[in-house]
mmCIF file of C-alpha atoms and ligand atoms in Angstrom:
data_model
loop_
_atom_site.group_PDB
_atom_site.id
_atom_site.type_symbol
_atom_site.label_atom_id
_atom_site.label_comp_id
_atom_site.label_asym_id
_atom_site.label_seq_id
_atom_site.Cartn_x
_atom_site.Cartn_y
_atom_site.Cartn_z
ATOM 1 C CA UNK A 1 76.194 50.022 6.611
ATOM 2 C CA UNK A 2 75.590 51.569 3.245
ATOM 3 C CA UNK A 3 72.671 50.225 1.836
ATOM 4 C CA UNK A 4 71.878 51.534 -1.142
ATOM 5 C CA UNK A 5 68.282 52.861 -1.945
ATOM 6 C CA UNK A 6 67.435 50.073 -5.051
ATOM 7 C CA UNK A 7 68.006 47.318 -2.694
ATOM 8 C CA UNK A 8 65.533 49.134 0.250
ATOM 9 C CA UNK A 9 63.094 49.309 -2.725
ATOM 10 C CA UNK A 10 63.560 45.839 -3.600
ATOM 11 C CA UNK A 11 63.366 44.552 0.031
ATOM 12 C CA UNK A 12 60.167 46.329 1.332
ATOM 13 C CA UNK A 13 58.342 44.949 -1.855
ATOM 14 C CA UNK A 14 59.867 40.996 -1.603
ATOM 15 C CA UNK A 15 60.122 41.128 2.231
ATOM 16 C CA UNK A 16 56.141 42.310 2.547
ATOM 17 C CA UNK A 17 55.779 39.004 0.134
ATOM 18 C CA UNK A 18 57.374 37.076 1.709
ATOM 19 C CA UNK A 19 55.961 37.416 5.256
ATOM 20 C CA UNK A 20 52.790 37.267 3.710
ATOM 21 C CA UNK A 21 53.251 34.124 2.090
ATOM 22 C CA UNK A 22 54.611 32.937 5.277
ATOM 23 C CA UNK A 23 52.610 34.000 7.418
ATOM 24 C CA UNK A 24 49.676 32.667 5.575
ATOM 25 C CA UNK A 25 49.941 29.379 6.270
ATOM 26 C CA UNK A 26 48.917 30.047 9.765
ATOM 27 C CA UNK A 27 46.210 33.187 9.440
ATOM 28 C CA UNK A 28 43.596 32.394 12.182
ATOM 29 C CA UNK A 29 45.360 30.254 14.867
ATOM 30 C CA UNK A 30 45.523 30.507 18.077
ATOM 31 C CA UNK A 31 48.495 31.893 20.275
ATOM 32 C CA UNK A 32 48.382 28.746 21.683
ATOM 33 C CA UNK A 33 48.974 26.909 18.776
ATOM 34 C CA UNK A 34 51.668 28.986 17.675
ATOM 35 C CA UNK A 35 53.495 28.414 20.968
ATOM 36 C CA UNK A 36 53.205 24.577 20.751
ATOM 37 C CA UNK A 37 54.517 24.148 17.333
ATOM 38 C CA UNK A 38 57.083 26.659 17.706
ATOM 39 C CA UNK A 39 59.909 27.371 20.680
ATOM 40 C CA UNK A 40 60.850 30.808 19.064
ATOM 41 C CA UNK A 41 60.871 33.079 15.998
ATOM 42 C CA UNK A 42 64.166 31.309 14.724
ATOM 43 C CA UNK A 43 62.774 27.653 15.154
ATOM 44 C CA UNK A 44 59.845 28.810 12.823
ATOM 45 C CA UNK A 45 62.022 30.363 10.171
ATOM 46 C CA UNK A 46 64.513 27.493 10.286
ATOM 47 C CA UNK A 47 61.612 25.174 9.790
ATOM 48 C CA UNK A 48 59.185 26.534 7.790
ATOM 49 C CA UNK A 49 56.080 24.464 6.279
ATOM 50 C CA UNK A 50 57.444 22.489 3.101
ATOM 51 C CA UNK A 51 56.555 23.383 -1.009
ATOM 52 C CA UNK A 52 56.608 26.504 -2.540
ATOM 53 C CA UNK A 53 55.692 29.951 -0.629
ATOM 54 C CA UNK A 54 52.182 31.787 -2.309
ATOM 55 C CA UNK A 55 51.310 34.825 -1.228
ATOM 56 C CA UNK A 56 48.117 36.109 -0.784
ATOM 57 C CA UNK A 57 45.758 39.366 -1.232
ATOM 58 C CA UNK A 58 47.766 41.365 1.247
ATOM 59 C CA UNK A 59 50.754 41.015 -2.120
ATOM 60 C CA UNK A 60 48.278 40.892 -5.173
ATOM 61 C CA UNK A 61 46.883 44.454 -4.101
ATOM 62 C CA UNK A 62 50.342 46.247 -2.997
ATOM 63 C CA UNK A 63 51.515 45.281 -6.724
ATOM 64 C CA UNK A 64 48.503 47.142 -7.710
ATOM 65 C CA UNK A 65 49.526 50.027 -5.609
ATOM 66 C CA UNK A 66 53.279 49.679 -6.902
ATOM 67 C CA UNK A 67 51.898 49.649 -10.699
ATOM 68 C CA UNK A 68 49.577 53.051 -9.995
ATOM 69 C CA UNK A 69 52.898 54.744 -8.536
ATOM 70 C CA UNK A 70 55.090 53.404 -11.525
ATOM 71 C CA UNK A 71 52.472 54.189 -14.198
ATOM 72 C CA UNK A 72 51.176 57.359 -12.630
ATOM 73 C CA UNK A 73 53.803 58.927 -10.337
ATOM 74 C CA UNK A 74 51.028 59.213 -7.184
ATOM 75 C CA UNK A 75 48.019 57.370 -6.671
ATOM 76 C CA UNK A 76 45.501 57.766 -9.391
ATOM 77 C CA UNK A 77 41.789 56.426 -8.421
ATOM 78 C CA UNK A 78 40.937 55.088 -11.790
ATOM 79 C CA UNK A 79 43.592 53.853 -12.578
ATOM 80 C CA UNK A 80 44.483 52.068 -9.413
ATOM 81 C CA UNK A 81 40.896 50.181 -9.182
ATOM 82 C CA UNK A 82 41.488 49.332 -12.644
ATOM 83 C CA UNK A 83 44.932 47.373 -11.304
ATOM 84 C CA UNK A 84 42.902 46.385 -8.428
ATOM 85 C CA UNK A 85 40.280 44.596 -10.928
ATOM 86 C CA UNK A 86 42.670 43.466 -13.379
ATOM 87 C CA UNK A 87 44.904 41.381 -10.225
ATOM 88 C CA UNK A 88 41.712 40.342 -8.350
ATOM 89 C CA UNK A 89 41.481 36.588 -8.004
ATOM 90 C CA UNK A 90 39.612 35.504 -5.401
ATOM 91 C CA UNK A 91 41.748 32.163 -4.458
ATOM 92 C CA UNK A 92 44.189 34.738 -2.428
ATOM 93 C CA UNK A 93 42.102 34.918 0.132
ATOM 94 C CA UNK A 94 40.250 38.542 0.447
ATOM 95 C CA UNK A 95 38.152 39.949 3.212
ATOM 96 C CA UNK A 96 34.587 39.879 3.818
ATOM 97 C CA UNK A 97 33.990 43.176 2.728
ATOM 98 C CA UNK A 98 37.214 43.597 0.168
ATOM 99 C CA UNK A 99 35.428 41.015 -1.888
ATOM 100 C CA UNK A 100 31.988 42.765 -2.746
ATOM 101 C CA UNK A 101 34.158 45.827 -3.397
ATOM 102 C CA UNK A 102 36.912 44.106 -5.916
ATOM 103 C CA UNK A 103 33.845 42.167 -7.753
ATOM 104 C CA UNK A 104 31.644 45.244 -8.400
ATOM 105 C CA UNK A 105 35.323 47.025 -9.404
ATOM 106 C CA UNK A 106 35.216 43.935 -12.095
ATOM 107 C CA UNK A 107 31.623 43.966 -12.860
ATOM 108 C CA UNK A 108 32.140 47.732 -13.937
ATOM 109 C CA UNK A 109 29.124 48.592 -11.443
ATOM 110 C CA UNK A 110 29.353 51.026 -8.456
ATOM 111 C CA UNK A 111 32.172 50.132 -6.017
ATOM 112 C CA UNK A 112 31.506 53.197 -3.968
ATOM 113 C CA UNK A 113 28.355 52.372 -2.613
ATOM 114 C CA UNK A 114 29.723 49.083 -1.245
ATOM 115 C CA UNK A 115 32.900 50.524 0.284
ATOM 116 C CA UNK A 116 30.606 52.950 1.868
ATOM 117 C CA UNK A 117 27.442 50.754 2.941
ATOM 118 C CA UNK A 118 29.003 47.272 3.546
ATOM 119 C CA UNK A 119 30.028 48.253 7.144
ATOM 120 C CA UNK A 120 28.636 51.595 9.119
ATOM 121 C CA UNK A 121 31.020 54.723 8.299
ATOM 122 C CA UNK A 122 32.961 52.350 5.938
ATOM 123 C CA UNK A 123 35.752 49.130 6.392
ATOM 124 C CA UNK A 124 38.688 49.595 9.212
ATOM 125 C CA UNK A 125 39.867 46.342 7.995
ATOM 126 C CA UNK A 126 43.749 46.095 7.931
ATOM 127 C CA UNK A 127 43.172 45.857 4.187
ATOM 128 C CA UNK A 128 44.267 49.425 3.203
ATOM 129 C CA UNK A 129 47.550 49.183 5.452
ATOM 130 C CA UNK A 130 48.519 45.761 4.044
ATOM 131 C CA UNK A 131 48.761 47.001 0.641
ATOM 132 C CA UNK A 132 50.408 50.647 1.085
ATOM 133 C CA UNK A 133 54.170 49.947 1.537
ATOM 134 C CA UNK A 134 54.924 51.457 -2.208
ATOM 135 C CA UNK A 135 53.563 55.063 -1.195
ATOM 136 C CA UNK A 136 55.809 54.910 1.566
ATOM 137 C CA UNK A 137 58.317 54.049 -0.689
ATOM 138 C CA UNK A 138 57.969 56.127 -3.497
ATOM 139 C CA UNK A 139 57.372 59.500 -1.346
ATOM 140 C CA UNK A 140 59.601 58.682 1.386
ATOM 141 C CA UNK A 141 61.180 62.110 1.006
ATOM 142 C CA UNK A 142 58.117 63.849 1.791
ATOM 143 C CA UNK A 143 56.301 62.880 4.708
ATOM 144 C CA UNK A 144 53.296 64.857 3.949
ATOM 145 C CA UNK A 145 53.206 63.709 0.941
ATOM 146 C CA UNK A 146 53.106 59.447 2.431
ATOM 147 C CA UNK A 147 50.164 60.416 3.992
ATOM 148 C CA UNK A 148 47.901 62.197 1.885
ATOM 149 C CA UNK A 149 48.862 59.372 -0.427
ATOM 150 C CA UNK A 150 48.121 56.736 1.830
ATOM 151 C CA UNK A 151 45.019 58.525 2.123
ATOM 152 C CA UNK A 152 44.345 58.594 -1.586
ATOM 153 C CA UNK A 153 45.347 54.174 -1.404
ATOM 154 C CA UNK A 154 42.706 53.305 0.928
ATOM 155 C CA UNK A 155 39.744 54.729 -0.402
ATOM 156 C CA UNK A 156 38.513 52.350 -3.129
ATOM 157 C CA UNK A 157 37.874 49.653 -0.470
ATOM 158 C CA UNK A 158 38.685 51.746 3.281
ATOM 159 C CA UNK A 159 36.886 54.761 3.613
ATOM 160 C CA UNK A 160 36.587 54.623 7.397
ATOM 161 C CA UNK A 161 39.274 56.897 9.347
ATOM 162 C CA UNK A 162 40.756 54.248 11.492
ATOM 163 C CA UNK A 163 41.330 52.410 7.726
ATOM 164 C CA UNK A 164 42.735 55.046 6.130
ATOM 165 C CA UNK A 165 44.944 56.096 9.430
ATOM 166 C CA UNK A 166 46.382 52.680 9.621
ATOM 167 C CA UNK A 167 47.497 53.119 5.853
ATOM 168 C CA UNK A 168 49.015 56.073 6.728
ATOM 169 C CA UNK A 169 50.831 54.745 9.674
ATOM 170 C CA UNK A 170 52.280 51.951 7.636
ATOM 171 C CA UNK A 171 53.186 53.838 4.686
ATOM 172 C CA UNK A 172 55.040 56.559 6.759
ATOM 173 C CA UNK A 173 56.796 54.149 8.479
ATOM 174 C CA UNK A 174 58.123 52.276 5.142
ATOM 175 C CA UNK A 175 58.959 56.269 4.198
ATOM 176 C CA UNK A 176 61.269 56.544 7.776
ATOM 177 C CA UNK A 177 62.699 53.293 7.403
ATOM 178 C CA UNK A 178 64.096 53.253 4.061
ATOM 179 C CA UNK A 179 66.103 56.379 5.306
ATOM 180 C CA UNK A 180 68.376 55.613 7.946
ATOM 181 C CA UNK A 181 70.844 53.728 8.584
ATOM 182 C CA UNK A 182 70.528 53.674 12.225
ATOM 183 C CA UNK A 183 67.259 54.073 13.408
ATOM 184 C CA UNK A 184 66.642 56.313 16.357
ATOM 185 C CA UNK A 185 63.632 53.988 17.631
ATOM 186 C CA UNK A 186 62.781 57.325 19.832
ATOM 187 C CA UNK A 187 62.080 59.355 17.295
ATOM 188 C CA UNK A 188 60.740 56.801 15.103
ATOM 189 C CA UNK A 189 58.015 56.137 17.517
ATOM 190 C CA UNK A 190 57.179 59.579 18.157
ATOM 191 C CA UNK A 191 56.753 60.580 14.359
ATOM 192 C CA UNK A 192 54.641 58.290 14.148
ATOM 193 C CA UNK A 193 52.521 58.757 16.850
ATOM 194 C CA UNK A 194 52.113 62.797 16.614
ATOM 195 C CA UNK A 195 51.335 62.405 12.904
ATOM 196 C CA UNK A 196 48.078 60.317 14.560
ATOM 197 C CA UNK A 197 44.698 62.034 14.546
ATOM 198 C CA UNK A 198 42.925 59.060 16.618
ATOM 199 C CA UNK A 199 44.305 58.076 20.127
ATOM 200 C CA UNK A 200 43.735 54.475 18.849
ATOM 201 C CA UNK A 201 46.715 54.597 17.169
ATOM 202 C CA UNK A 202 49.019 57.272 18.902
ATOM 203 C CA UNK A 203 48.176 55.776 22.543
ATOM 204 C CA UNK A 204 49.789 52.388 21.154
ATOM 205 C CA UNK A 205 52.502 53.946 19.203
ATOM 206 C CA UNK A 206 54.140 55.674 22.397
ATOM 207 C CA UNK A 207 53.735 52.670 24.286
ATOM 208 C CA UNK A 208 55.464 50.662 21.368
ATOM 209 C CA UNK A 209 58.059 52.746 21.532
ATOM 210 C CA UNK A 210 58.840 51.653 25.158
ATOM 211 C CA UNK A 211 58.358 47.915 24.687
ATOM 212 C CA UNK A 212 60.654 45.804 25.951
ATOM 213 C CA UNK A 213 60.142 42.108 25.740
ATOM 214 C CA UNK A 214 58.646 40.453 22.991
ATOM 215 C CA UNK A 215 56.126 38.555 24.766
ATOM 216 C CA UNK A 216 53.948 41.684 24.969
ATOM 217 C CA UNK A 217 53.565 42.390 21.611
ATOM 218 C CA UNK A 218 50.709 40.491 21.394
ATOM 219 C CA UNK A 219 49.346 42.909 23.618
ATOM 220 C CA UNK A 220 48.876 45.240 20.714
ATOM 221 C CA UNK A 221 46.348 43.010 19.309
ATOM 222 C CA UNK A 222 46.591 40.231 16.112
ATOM 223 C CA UNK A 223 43.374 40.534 14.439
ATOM 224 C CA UNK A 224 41.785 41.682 11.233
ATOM 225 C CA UNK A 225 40.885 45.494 12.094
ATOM 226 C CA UNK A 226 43.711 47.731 11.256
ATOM 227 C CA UNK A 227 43.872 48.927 14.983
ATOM 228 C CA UNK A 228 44.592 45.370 16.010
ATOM 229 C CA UNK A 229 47.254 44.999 13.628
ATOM 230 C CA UNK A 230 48.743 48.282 12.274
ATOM 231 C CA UNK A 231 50.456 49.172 16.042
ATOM 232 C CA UNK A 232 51.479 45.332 16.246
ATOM 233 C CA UNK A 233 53.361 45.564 13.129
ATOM 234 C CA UNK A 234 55.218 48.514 13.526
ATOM 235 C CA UNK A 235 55.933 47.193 17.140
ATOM 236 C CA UNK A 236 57.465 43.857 15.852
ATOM 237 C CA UNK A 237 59.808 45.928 13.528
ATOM 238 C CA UNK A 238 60.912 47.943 16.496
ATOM 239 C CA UNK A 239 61.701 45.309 18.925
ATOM 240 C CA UNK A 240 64.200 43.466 16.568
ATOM 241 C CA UNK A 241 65.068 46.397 13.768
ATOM 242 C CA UNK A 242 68.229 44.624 12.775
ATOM 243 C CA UNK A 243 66.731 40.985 12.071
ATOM 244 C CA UNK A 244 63.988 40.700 9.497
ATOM 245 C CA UNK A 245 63.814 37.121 10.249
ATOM 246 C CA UNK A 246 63.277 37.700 14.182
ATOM 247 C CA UNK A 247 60.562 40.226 12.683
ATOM 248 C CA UNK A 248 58.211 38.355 10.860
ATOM 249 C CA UNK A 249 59.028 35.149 12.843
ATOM 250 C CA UNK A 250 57.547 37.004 15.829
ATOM 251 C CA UNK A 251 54.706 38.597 14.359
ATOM 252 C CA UNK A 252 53.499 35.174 12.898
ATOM 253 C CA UNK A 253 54.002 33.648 16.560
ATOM 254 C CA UNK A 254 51.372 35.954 17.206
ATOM 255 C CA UNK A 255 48.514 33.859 15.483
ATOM 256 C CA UNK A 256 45.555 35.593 14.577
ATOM 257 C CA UNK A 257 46.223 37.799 10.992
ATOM 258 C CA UNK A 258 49.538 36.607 10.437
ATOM 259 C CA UNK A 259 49.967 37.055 6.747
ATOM 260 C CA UNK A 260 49.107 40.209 7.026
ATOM 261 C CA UNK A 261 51.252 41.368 10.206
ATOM 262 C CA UNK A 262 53.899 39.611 8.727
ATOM 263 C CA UNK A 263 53.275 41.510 5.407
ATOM 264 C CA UNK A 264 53.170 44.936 7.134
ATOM 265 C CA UNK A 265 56.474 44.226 9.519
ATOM 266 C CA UNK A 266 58.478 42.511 6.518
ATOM 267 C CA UNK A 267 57.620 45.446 4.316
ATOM 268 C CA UNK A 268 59.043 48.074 6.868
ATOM 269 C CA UNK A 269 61.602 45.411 7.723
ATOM 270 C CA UNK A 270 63.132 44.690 4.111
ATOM 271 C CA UNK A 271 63.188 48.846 3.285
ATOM 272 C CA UNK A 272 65.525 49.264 6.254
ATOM 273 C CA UNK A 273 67.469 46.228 5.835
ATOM 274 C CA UNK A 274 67.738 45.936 2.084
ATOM 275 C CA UNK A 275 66.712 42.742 0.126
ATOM 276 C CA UNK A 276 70.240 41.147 1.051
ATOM 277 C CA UNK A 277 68.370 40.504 4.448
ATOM 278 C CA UNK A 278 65.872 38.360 3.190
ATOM 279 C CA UNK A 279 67.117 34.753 4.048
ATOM 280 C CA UNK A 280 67.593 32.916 0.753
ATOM 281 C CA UNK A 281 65.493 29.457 1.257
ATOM 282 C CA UNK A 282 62.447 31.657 2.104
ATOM 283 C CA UNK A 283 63.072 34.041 -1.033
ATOM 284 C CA UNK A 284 64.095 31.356 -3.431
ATOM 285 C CA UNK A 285 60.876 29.451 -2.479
ATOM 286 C CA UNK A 286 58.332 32.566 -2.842
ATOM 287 C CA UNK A 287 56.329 31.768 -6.181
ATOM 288 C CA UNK A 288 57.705 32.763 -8.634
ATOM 289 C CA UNK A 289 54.994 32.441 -12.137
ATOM 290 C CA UNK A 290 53.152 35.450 -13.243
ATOM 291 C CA UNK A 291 53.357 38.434 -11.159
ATOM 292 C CA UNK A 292 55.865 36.072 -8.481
ATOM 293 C CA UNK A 293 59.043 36.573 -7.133
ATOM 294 C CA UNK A 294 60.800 38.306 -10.439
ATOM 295 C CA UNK A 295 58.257 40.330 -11.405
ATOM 296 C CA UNK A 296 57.796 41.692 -8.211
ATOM 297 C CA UNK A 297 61.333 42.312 -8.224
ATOM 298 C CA UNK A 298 61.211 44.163 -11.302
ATOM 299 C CA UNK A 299 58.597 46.391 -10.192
ATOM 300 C CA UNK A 300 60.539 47.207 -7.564
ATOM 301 C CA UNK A 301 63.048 48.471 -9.391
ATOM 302 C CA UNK A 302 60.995 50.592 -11.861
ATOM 303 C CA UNK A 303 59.325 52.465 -9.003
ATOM 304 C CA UNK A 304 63.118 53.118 -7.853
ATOM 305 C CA UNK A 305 63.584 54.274 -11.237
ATOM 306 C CA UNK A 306 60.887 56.818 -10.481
ATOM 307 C CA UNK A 307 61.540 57.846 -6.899
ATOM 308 C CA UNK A 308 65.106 58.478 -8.720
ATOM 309 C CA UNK A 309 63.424 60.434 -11.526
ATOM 310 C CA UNK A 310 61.682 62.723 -9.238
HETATM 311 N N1 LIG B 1 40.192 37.645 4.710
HETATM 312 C C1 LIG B 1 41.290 37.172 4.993
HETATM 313 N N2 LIG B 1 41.440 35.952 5.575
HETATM 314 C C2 LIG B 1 40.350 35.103 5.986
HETATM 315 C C3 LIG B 1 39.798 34.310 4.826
HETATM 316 C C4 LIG B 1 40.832 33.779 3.926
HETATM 317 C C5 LIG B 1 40.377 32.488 3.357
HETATM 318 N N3 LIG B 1 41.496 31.596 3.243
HETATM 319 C C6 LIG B 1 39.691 32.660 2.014
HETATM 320 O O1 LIG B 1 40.086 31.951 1.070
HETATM 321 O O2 LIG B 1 38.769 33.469 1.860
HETATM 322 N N4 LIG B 1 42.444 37.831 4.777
HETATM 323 C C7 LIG B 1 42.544 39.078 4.159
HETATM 324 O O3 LIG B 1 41.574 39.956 4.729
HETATM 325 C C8 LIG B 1 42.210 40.960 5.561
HETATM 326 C C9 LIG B 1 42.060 42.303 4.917
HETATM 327 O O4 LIG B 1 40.702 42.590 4.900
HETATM 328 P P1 LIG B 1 40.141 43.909 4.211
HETATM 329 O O5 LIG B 1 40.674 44.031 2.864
HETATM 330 O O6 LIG B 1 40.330 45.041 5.122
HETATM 331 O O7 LIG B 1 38.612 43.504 4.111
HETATM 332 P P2 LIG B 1 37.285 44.092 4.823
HETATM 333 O O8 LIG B 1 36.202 43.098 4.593
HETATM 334 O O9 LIG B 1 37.067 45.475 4.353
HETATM 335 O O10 LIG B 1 37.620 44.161 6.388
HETATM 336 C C10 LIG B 1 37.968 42.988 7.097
HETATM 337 C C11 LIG B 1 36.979 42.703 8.248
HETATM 338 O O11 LIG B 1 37.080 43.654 9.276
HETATM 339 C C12 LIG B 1 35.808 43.819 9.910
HETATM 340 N N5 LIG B 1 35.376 45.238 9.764
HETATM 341 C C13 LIG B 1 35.903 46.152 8.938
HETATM 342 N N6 LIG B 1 35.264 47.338 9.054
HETATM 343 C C14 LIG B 1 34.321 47.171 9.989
HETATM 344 C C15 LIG B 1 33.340 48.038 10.555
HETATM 345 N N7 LIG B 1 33.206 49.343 10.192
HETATM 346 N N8 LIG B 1 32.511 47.524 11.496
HETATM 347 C C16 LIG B 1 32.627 46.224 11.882
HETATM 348 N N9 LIG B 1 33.541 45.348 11.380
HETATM 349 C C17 LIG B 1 34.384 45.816 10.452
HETATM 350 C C18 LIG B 1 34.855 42.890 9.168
HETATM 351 O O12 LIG B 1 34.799 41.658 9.825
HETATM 352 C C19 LIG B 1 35.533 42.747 7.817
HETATM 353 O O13 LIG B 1 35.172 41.609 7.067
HETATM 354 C C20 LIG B 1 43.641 40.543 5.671
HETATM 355 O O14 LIG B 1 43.811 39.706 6.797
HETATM 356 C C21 LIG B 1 43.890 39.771 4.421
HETATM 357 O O15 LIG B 1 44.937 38.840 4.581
HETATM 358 MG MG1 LIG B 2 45.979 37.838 3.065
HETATM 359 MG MG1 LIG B 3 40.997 45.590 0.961
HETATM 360 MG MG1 LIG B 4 45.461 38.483 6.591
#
């Protein structure tokens, strides 16, 4: 198919977005509720709620990641809490935990103690994973290097290893997408899984690799802790890797953290399928003032112009 890098660039930044901003009109319902609003993925992306699309933290902090990479070439800690602090408004919706962190990052007072006492051996919140897509991006010819910069993403706010290990997952997986053309789902899988320190992840990710039907991907879990969400992710991308409508659409039929499943899935989604994938009433509605639609866009495109100066 020939799609060319830019637009894989541009479509893992837009399409994580705009699955966030989708999905986050339903974070927190049920299954059930899901299922009786909606008869499939399709009917929920040909219908979607009315008014403009706004995305949420899941976005706000992967543009901080995406400006570190573009002003820094790799993750830099000060400078990425310093993007984390300067983006941080608390209307998008942040986690429990995320929010003591961000507001001591503001306050200029000790974020480290918080993102190590807050929660015993530190946050395995999806929030490291949700934000990594540009590492995957920018060091997606280096897969060694997508996960010790993962690593080096999540540790401001995610210093527990199933936090950081979701990151990775995530980011790697933005890093093999945005390669191929064709995806060997095999292989893709399996990378992923024997890259995996903790059986919580690689158990799932060889099953994943197997699934079948897309009424058991909720059997990879839809909640807020990166191991119930990371595998699910991935898993939606794999079941329907040449529709990034069917993608999100199913991972927000999931209920539960559907921003942020959406987020993950549409980021690994729009880096394989390009940004021409993106259906054009959902794109043209994401907001676009501030740092919206263009200027997401644009950053895109400048941490091309990196990956290409490297
Ligand atoms: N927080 C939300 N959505 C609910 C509230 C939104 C509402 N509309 C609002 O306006 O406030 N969404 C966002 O949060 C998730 C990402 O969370 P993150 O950044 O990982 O935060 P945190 O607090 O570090 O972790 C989340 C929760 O996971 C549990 N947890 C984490 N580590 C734990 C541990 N070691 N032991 C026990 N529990 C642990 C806690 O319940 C944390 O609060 C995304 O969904 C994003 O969209
Ligand atoms: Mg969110
Ligand atoms: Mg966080
Ligand atoms: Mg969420």
């Amino acid at each position: 198919t020939g799609i060319c890098v830019e637009e894989r660039f541009v479509g893992c930044l837009l399409g994580l977005a705009v699955g966030d901003a989708l999905g986050a009109h339903f974070e927190g319902q049920s299954p059930d509720f899901m299922e009786r609003r909606y008869r499939s993925a399709t009917d929920l992306i040909d219908h979607p709620p009315p008014g403009e699309l706004w995305y949420t933290d899941d976005t706000q902090m992967a543009i901080g990641v995406a400006e570190t990479l573009v002003a820094c070439g790799r993750i830099d800690d000060e400078v990425l809490c310093s993007r984390f602090a300067a983006n941080y408004l608390p209307q998008r919706g942040y986690g429990r935990g995320a929010k003591v962190v961000l507001q001591a990052m503001c306050d200029g007072e000790d974020h480290r103690f918080w993102a190590e006492n807050l929660f015993e051996g530190g946050s395995f919140g999806n929030g490291a994973a949700m934000r990594v897509a540009p590492v995957g991006l920018l060091f997606r010819d280096d897969h060694d290097a997508v996960w010790e910069q993962a690593r080096q993403s999540s540790l401001p706010t995610h210093i527990h290893p199933l936090g950081i290990e979701g990151a990775q997952v995530i980011a790697l997986a933005v890093a093999i997408a945005s390669s191929f053309d064709q995806l060997d789902r095999s292989s893709f899988f399996e990378e992923l899984a024997s890259r995996c320190a903790s059986v919580e992840y690689s158990g799932p990710l060889r099953r994943a690799g197997r699934l079948e039907d897309d009424r058991d991907l909720g059997l990879f879990g839809n909640g807020i802790e990166a191991t119930a969400s990371v595998v699910t992710a991935v898993a939606a991308f794999g079941l329907t890797p040449d529709s990034y409508e069917e993608t999100i659409g199913n991972a927000i039929l999931l209920g539960g953290d559907t921003d942020t499943i959406a987020a993950m899935a549409g980021a690994i989604s729009g880096a394989y399928l390009g940004v021409n994938t993106i259906a054009g009433h959902l794109l043209n509605n994401l907001e676009d003032r501030k740092q919206g639609r263009t200027y997401i866009k644009q950053l895109a495109k400048n941490l091309h112009g990196r990956h290409a100066d490297a």
